[in-house]
Coordinates of C-alpha atoms in Angstrom, one line a residue:
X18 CA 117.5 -0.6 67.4
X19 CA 117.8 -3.7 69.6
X20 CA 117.5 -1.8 72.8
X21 CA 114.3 -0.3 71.5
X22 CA 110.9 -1.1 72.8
X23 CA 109.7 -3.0 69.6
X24 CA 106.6 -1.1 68.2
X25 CA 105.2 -4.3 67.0
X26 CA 105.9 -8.0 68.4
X27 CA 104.4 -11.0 67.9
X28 CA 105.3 -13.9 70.7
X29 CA 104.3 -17.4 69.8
X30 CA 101.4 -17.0 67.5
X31 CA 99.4 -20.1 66.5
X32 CA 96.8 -19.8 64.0
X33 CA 95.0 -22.8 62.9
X34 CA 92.2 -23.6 60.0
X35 CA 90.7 -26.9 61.2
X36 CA 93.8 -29.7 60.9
X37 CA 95.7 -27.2 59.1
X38 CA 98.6 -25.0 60.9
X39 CA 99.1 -21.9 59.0
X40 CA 101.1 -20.5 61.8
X41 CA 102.7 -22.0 64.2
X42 CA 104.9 -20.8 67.4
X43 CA 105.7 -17.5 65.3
X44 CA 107.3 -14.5 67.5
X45 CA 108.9 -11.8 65.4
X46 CA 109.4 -8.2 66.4
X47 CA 108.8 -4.7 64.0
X48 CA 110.8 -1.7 65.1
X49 CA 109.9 1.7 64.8
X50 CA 110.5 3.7 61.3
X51 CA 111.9 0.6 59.7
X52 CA 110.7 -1.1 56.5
X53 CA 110.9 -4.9 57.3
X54 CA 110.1 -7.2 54.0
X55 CA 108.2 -10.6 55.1
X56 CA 109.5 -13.2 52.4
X57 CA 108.0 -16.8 52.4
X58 CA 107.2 -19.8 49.9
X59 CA 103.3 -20.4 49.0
X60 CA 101.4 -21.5 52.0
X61 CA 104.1 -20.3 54.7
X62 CA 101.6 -18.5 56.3
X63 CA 102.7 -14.8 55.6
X64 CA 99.5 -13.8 54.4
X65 CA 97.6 -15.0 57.8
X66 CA 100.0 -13.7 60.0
X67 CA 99.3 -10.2 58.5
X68 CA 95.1 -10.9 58.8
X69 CA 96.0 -11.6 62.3
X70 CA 97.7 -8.2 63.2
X71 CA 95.4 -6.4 60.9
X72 CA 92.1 -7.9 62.6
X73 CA 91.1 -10.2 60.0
X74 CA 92.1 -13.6 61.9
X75 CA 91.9 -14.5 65.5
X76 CA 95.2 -16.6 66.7
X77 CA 94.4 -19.7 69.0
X78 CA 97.8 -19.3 70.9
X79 CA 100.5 -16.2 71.4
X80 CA 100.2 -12.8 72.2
X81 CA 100.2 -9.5 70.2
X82 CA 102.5 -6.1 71.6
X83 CA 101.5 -2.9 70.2
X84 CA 104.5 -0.5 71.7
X85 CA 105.2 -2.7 74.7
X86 CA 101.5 -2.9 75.5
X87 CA 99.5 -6.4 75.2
X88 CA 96.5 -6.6 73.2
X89 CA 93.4 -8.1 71.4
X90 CA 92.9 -6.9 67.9
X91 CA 89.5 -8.3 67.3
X92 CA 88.5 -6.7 63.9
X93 CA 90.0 -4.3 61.1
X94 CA 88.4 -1.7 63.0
X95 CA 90.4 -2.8 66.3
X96 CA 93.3 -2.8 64.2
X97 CA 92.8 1.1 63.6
X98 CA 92.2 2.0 66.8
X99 CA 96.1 0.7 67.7
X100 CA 97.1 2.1 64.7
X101 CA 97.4 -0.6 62.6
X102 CA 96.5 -0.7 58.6
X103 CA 96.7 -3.2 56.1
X104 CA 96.7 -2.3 52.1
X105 CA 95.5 -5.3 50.7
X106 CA 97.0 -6.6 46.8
X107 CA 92.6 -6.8 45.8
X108 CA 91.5 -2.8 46.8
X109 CA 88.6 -2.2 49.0
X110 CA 86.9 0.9 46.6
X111 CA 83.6 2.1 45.6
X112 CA 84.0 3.0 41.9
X113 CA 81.6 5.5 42.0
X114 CA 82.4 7.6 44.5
X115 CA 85.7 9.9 44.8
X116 CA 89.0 9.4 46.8
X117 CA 87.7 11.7 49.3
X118 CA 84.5 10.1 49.7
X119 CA 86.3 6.3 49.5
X120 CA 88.6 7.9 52.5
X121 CA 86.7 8.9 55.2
X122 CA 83.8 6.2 54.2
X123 CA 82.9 3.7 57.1
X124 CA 84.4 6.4 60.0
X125 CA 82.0 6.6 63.1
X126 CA 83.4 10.1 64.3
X127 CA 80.6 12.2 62.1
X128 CA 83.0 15.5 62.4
X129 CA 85.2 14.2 60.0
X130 CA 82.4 13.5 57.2
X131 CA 83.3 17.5 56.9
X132 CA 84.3 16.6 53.7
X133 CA 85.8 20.3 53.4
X134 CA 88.2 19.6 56.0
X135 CA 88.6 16.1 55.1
X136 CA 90.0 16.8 51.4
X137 CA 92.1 19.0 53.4
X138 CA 93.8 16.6 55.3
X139 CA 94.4 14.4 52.3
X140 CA 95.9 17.0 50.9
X141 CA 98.0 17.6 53.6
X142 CA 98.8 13.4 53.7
X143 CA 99.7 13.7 49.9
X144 CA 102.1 16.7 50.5
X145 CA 103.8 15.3 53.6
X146 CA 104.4 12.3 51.9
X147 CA 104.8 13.0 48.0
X148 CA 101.5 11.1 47.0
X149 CA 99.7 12.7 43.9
X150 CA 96.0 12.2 44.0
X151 CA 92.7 14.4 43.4
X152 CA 91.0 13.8 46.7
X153 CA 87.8 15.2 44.0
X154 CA 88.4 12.0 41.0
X155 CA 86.3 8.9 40.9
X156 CA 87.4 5.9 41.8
X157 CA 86.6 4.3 38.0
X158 CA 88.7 7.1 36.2
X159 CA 91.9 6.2 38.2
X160 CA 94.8 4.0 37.0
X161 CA 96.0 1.0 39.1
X162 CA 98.3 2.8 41.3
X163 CA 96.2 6.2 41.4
X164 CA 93.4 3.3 43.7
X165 CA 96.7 1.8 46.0
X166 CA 97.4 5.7 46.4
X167 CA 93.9 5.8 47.5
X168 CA 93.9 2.9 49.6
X169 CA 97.4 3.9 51.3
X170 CA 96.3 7.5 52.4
X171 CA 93.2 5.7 53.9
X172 CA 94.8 3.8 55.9
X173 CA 96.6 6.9 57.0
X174 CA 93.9 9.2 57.4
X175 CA 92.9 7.1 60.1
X176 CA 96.3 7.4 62.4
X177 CA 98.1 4.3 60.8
X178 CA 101.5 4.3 61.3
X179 CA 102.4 0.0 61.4
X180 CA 100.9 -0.4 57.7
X181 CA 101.1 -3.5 56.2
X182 CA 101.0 -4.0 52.4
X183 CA 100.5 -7.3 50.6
X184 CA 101.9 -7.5 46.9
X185 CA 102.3 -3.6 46.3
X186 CA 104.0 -3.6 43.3
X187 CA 102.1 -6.5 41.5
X188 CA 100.8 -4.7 38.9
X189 CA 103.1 -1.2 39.0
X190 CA 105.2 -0.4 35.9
X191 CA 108.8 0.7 36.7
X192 CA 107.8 4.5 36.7
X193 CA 104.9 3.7 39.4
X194 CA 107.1 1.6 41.6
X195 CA 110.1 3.9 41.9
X196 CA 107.7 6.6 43.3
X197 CA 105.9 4.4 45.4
X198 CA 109.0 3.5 47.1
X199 CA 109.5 6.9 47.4
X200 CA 106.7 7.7 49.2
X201 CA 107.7 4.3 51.6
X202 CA 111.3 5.7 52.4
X203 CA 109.3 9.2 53.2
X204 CA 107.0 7.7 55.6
X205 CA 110.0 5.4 56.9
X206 CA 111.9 8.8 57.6
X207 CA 108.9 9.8 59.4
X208 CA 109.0 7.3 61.9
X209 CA 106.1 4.7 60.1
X210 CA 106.6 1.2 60.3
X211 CA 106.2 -1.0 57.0
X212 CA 105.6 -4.4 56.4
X213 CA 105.7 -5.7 53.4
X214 CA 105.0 -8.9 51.7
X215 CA 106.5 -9.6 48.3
X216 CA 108.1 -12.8 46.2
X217 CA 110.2 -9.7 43.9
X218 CA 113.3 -10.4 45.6
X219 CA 115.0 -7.3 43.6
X220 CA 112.8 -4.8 45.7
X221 CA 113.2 -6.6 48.8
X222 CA 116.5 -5.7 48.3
X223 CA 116.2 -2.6 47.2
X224 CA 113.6 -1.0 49.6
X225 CA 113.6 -2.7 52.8
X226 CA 115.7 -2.9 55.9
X227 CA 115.4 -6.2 57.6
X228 CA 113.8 -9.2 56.0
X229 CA 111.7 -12.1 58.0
X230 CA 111.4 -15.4 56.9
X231 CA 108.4 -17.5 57.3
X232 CA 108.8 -21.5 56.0
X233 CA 106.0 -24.0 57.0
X234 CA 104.2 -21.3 59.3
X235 CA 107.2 -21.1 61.4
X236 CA 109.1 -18.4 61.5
X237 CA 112.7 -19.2 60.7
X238 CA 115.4 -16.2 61.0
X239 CA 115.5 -12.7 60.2
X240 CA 118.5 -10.7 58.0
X241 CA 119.8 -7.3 58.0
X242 CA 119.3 -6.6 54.1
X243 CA 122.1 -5.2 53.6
X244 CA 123.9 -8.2 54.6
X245 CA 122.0 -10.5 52.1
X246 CA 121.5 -11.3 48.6
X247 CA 118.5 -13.2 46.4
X248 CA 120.5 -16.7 46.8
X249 CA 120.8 -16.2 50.6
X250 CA 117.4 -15.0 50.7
X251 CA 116.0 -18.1 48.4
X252 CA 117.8 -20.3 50.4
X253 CA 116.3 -19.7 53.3
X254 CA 112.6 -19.3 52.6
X255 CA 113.1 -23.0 51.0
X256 CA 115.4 -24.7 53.1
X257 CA 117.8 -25.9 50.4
X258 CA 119.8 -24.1 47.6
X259 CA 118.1 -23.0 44.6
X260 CA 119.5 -22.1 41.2
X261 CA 118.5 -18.4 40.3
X262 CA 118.3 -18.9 36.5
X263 CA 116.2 -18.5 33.7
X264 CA 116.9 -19.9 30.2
X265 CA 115.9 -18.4 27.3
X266 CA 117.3 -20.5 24.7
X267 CA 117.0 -20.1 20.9
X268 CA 113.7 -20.3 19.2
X269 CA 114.4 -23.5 16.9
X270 CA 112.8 -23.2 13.3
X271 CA 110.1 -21.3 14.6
X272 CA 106.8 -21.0 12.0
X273 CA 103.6 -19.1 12.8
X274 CA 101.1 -20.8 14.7
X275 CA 98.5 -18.3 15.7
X276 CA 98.0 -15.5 13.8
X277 CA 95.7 -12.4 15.0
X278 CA 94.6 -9.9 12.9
X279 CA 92.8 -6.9 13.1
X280 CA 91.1 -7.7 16.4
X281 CA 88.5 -5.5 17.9
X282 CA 86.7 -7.0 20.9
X283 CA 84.4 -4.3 23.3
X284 CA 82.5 -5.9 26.5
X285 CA 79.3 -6.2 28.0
X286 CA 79.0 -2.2 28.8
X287 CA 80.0 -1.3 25.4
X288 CA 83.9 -0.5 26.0
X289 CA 86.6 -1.2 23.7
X290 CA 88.9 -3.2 25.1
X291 CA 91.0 -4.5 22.3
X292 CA 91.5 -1.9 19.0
X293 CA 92.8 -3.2 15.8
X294 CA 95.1 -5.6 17.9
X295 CA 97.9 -7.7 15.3
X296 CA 100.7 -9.9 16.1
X297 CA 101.7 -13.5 15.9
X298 CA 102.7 -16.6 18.2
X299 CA 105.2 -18.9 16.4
X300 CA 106.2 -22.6 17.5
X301 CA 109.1 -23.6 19.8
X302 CA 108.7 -19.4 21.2
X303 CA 107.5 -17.6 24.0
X304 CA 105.6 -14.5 23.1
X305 CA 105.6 -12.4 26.5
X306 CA 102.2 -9.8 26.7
X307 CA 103.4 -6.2 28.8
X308 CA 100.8 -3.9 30.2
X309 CA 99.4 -2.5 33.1
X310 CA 96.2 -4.3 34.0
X311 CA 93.5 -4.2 32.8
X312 CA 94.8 -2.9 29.4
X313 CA 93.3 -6.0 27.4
X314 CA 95.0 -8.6 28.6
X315 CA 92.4 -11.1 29.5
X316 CA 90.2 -10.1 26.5
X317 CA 93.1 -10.8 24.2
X318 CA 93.7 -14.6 25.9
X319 CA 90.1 -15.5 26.2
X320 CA 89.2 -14.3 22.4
X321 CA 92.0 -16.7 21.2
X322 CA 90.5 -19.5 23.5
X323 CA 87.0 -18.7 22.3
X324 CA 85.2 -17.2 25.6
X325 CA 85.3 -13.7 24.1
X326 CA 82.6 -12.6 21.9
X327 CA 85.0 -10.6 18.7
X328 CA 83.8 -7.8 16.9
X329 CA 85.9 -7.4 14.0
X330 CA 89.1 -9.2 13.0
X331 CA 91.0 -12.9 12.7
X332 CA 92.7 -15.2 14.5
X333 CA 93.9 -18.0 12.8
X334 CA 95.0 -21.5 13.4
X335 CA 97.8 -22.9 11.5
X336 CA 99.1 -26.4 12.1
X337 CA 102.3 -28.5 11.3
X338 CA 101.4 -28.3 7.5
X339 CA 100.3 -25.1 6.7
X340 CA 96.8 -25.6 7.2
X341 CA 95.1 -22.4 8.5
X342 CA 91.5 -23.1 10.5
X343 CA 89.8 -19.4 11.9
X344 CA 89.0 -19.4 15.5
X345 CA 86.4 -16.7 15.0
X346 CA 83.2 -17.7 16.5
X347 CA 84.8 -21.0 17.6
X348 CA 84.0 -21.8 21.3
X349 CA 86.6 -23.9 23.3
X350 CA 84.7 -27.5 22.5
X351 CA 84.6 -26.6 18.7
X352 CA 88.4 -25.3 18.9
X353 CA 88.9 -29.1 20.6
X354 CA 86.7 -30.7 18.5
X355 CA 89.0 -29.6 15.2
X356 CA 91.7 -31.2 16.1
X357 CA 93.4 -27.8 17.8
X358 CA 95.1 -28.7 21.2
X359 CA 95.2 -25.3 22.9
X360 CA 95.5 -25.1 26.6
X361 CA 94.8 -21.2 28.7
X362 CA 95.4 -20.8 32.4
X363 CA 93.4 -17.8 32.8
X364 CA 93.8 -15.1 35.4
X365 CA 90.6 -16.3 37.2
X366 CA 91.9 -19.4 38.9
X367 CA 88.9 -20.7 41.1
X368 CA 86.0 -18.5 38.9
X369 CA 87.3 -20.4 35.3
X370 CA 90.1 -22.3 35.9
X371 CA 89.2 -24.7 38.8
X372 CA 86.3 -25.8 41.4
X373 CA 87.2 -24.6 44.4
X374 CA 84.6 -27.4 45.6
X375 CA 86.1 -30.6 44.1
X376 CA 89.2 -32.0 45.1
X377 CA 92.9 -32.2 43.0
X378 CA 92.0 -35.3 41.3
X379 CA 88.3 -34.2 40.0
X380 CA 90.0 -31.1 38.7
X381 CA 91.9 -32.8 37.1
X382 CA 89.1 -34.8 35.2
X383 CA 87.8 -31.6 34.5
X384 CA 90.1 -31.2 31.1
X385 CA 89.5 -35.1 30.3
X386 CA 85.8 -36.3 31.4
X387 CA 84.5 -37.0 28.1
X388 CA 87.0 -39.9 27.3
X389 CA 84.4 -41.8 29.7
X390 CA 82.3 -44.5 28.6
X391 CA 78.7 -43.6 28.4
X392 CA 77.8 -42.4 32.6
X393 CA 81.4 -43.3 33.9
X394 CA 84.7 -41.1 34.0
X395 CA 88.0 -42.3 34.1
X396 CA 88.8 -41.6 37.3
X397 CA 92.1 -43.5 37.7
X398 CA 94.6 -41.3 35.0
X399 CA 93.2 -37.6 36.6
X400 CA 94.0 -39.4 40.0
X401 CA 97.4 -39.8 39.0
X402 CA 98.1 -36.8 37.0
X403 CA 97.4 -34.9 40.4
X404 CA 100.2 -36.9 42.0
X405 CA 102.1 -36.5 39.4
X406 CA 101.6 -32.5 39.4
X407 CA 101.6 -32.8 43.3
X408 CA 105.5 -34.2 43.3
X409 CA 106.3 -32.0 39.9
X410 CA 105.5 -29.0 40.9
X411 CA 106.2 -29.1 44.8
X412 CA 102.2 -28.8 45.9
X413 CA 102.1 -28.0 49.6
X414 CA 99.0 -30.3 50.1
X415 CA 97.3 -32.9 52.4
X416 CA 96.2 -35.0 50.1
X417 CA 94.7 -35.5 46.5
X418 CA 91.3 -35.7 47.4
X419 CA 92.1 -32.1 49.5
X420 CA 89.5 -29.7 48.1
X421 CA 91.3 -26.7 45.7
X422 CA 89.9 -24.1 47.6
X423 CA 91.3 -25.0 51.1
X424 CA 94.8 -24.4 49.4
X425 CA 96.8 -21.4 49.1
X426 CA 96.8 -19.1 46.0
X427 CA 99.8 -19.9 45.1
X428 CA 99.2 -23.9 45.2
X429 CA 96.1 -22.9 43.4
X430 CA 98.0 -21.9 40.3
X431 CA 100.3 -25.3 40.5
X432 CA 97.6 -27.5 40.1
X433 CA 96.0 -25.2 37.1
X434 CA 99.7 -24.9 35.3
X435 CA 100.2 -28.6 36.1
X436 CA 97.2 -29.3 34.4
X437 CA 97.0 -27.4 31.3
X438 CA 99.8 -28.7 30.6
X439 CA 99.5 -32.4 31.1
X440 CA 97.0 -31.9 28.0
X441 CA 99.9 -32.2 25.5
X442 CA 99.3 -28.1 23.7
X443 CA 99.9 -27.1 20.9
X444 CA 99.4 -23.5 21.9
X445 CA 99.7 -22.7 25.4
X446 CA 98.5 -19.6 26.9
X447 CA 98.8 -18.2 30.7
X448 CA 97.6 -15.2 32.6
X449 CA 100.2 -14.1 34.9
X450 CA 101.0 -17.6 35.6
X451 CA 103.2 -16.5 38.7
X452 CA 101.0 -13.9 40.1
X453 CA 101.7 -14.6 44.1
X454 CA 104.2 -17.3 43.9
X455 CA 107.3 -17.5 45.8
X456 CA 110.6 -17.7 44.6
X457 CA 111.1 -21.5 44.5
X458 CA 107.7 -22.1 42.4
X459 CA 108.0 -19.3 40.3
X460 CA 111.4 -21.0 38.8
X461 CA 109.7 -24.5 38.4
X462 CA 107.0 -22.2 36.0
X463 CA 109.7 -20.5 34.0
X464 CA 111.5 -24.3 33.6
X465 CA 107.9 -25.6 32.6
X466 CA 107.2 -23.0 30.3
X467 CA 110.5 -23.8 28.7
X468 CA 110.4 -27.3 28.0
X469 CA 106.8 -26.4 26.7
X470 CA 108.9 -24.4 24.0
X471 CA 111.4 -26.5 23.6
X472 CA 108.9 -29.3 22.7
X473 CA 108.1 -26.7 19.8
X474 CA 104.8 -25.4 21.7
X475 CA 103.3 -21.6 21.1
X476 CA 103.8 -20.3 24.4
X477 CA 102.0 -16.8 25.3
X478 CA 102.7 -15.3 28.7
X479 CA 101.6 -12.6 30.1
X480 CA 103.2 -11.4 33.0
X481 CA 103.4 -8.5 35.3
X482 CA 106.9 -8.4 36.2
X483 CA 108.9 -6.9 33.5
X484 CA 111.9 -8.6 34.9
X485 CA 111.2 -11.7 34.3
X486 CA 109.4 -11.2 31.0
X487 CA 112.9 -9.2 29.5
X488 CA 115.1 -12.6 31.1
X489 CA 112.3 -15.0 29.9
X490 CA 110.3 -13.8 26.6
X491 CA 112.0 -14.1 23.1
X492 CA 109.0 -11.3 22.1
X493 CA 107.7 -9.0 23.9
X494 CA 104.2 -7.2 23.2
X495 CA 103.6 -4.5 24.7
X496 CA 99.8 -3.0 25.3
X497 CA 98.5 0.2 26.1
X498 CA 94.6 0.9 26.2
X499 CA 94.0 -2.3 24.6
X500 CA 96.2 -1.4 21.5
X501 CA 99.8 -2.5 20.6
X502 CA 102.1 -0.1 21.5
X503 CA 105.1 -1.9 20.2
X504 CA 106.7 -5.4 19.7
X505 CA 109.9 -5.9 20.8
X506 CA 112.5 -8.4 21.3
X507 CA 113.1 -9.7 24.9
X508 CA 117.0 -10.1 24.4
X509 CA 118.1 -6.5 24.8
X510 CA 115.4 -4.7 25.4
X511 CA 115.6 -2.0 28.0
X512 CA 113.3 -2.8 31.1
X513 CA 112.4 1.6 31.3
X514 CA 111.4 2.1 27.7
X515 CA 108.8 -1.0 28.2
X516 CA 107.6 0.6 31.0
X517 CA 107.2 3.8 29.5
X518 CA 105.5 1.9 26.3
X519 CA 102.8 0.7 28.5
X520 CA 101.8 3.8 29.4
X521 CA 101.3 5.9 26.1
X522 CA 100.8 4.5 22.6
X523 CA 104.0 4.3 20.1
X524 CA 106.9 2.4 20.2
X525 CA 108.8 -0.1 18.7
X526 CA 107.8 -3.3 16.6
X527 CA 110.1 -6.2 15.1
X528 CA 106.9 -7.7 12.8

């Protein structure tokens, strides 16, 4: 391979967003049919450096070789042209229209809106490859990993063979993500080129052949795979040694906290999201919520935290002495102003969590404004809290009066965990708390969510990877089309059986 003509390299690229250096002096090199994993703590600049190739970004500095041939890749479509795709973790899908129809859509070469011949081709993609997909379904009827199928066979409809793919498996069961890598080593055997970004250092290992490490926007050293491990891997991307543990210790007199009964909750359009949903959160636990998204997750969370109108059913409040106080009908002032402490990082970071607008410290004041005196805030204690969560949680930031949304997403989530928090819960609730951070801040989330139990807190997490919920979660429940499909405990519960339970109703319950 090393006396190959790389079919991708990258020689001292330098891309900058005003006084910020997301990449700087990066060269790194992608060979032909190999799958090279590009590993890198929040902010490391992996995400840019793929916008770059891809057409997205323009670099300042460095040069681009597409199969020993300089070029400019100007715009996605540029990107194409040389072959180029990049699957992106948010698809890029009209609902309304079919795979087909999402496939060939934005192509200037009017022969191919033939859309006889076109669904033959994708048929012909999907065979080659082992993808199973109607080219005839619409977009809305599709599952979460029918739409990356979609998006995947776009990309090579149009003559892609260096794809790029951000976060593939963040929201795949164990079922969809074994056949997706599949599908990878049969387009690796076919001479494509993969990149992928990921922080699930388990499928780096399993699925690729090289790994690159970015740290800072540099580019620090790549490994042969088979040749590394997750420590060797985790020390790297950080620069020092990490410990690779989660504790899960004993629940200590755990008592019901929040109790949900019943719950039926339907949105805007009508649709049931949440069916006759039961369970409970007890103190001094952590309550982990499984399913493929979009199965009522984030209606379950925000009905407890009172931004979800309820149709039918309880949730109930019961503090240290047995008092019970309904939530029902209870928005998140009310819910404060009886006495209830409850704190919820939703999935939405910048659209309900945080204002991408205002810097750290005003974010801050966000959850504590009102202990003002008549027109002035106390802005001295959020000022310091966002040090605090700054140095606590490892916040790759200028400064505390840095605005949020000039941050990365994963730095994002920091200063929202940090926060929440800092506001003393009694119940603390997060929506996939980890969703696109790296190793190293994923651990300091697991610790935090810990101590939160330890200090005898409700803790509900949902999480997408199943992993960490069977290694961290004393409970685990498991929905499936915004019912409960079974309860289970985390401590010997088999990873395969969860991920067949999110997928079809029945199962197992401990309640």
């Amino acid at each position: 391979m090393e006396n190959q003509i790389p079919v991708l390299q990258l020689k001292h690229i330098t891309k900058r967003f005003g006084n910020i250096i997301a990449n700087e002096d990066v060269s790194m090199d992608v060979h032909e049919g190999e799958i090279l994993a590009l590993l890198g703590e929040n902010g490391s600049g992996k995400t840019t450096l793929m916008n770059a190739i891809s057409g997205i970004y323009y670099p300042e500095e460095g040069q681009i070789f597409v199969r020993g041939q300089e070029v400019s890749i100007s715009s996605p479509r540029a990107a194409f042209e040389l072959g180029i795709g990049m699957i992106h973790q948010h698809f890029k899908l009209i609902d309304v229209l079919t795979a087909a129809q999402n496939i060939v859509l934005g192509i200037k070469d009017k022969r191919r809106y033939n859309m006889k011949a076109a669904e033959a081709k994708i048929s012909e993609i999907c065979e080659k490859y082992g993808f199973d997909i109607d080219p005839h379904q619409k977009i809305y009827t599709m599952s979460v990993s029918q739409k990356q199928t979609v998006e995947i066979v776009k990309v090579l409809f149009r003559g892609a063979d260096i794809l790029i793919l951000d976060e593939p498996t963040a929201v795949l069961t164990p079922q969809e993500t074994d056949r997706l890598f599949d599908v990878l080593r049969n387009m690796k055997a076919d001479g494509k080129s993969i990149i992928i970004i990921t922080h699930k250092l388990n499928e780096v290992l399993e699925i690729s052949d090289r790994v690159a490490i970015l740290r800072k926007g540099k580019y620090i050293c790549d490994v042969v795979t088979k040749d590394a491990d997750a420590q060797i891997l985790t020390d790297a991307m950080v620069g020092r040694s990490v410990t690779l543990n989660i504790d899960r210790p004993a629940p200590v007199n755990p008592r019901d906290r929040i109790r949900v009964e019943n719950l039926t909750v339907r949105n805007l359009d009508g649709v049931v999201k949440l069916k006759n949903v039961s369970f409970t959160a007890r103190t001094g636990e952590i309550l982990g919520i499984a399913g493929v998204s979009g199965n009522g997750q984030k209606e379950l969370l925000e009905a407890i935290a009172g931004l979800q109108k309820v149709e039918s059913g309880t949730i109930t409040y019961i503090d240290d002495v047995g008092n019970q106080k309904q939530l029902i009908g209870m928005d998140p002032k009310k819910i404060t102003d009886m006495g209830i402490a409850l704190s919820f990082v939703p999935e939405d970071r910048l659209g309900m969590g945080l204002v991408g607008s205002m810097d750290l410290a005003d974010n801050m004041m966000l959850r504590s404004f009102r202990h003002g005196r008549g027109l002035f805030t106390d802005r001295k204690a959020p000022y310091e809290l966002a040090e605090q969560v700054i140095k606590e949680l490892e916040v790759n930031t200028p400064s505390v009066r840095t605005a949020v949304r000039k941050l990365s997403g994963g730095n994002v989530q920091k200063v929202l965990v940090g926060r929440e928090i800092a506001s003393a819960p009694t119940v603390l609730m997060t929506a996939y708390a980890v969703r696109g951070l790296d190793i190293n801040s994923s651990y300091i989330i697991y610790n935090l969510m810990n101590k939160q139990k330890a200090k005898g807190v409700a803790v509900i997490y949902v999480g997408e990877d199943l992993d960490v919920l069977l290694e961290l979660c004393d409970r685990i429940l498991i929905l499936c089309d915004g019912q409960v499909s079974g309860i289970v405990d985390g401590l010997g519960a088999d990873k395969q059986q969860v991920g067949l339970m999110m997928t079809k109703l029945g199962g197992g319950s401990d309640e």
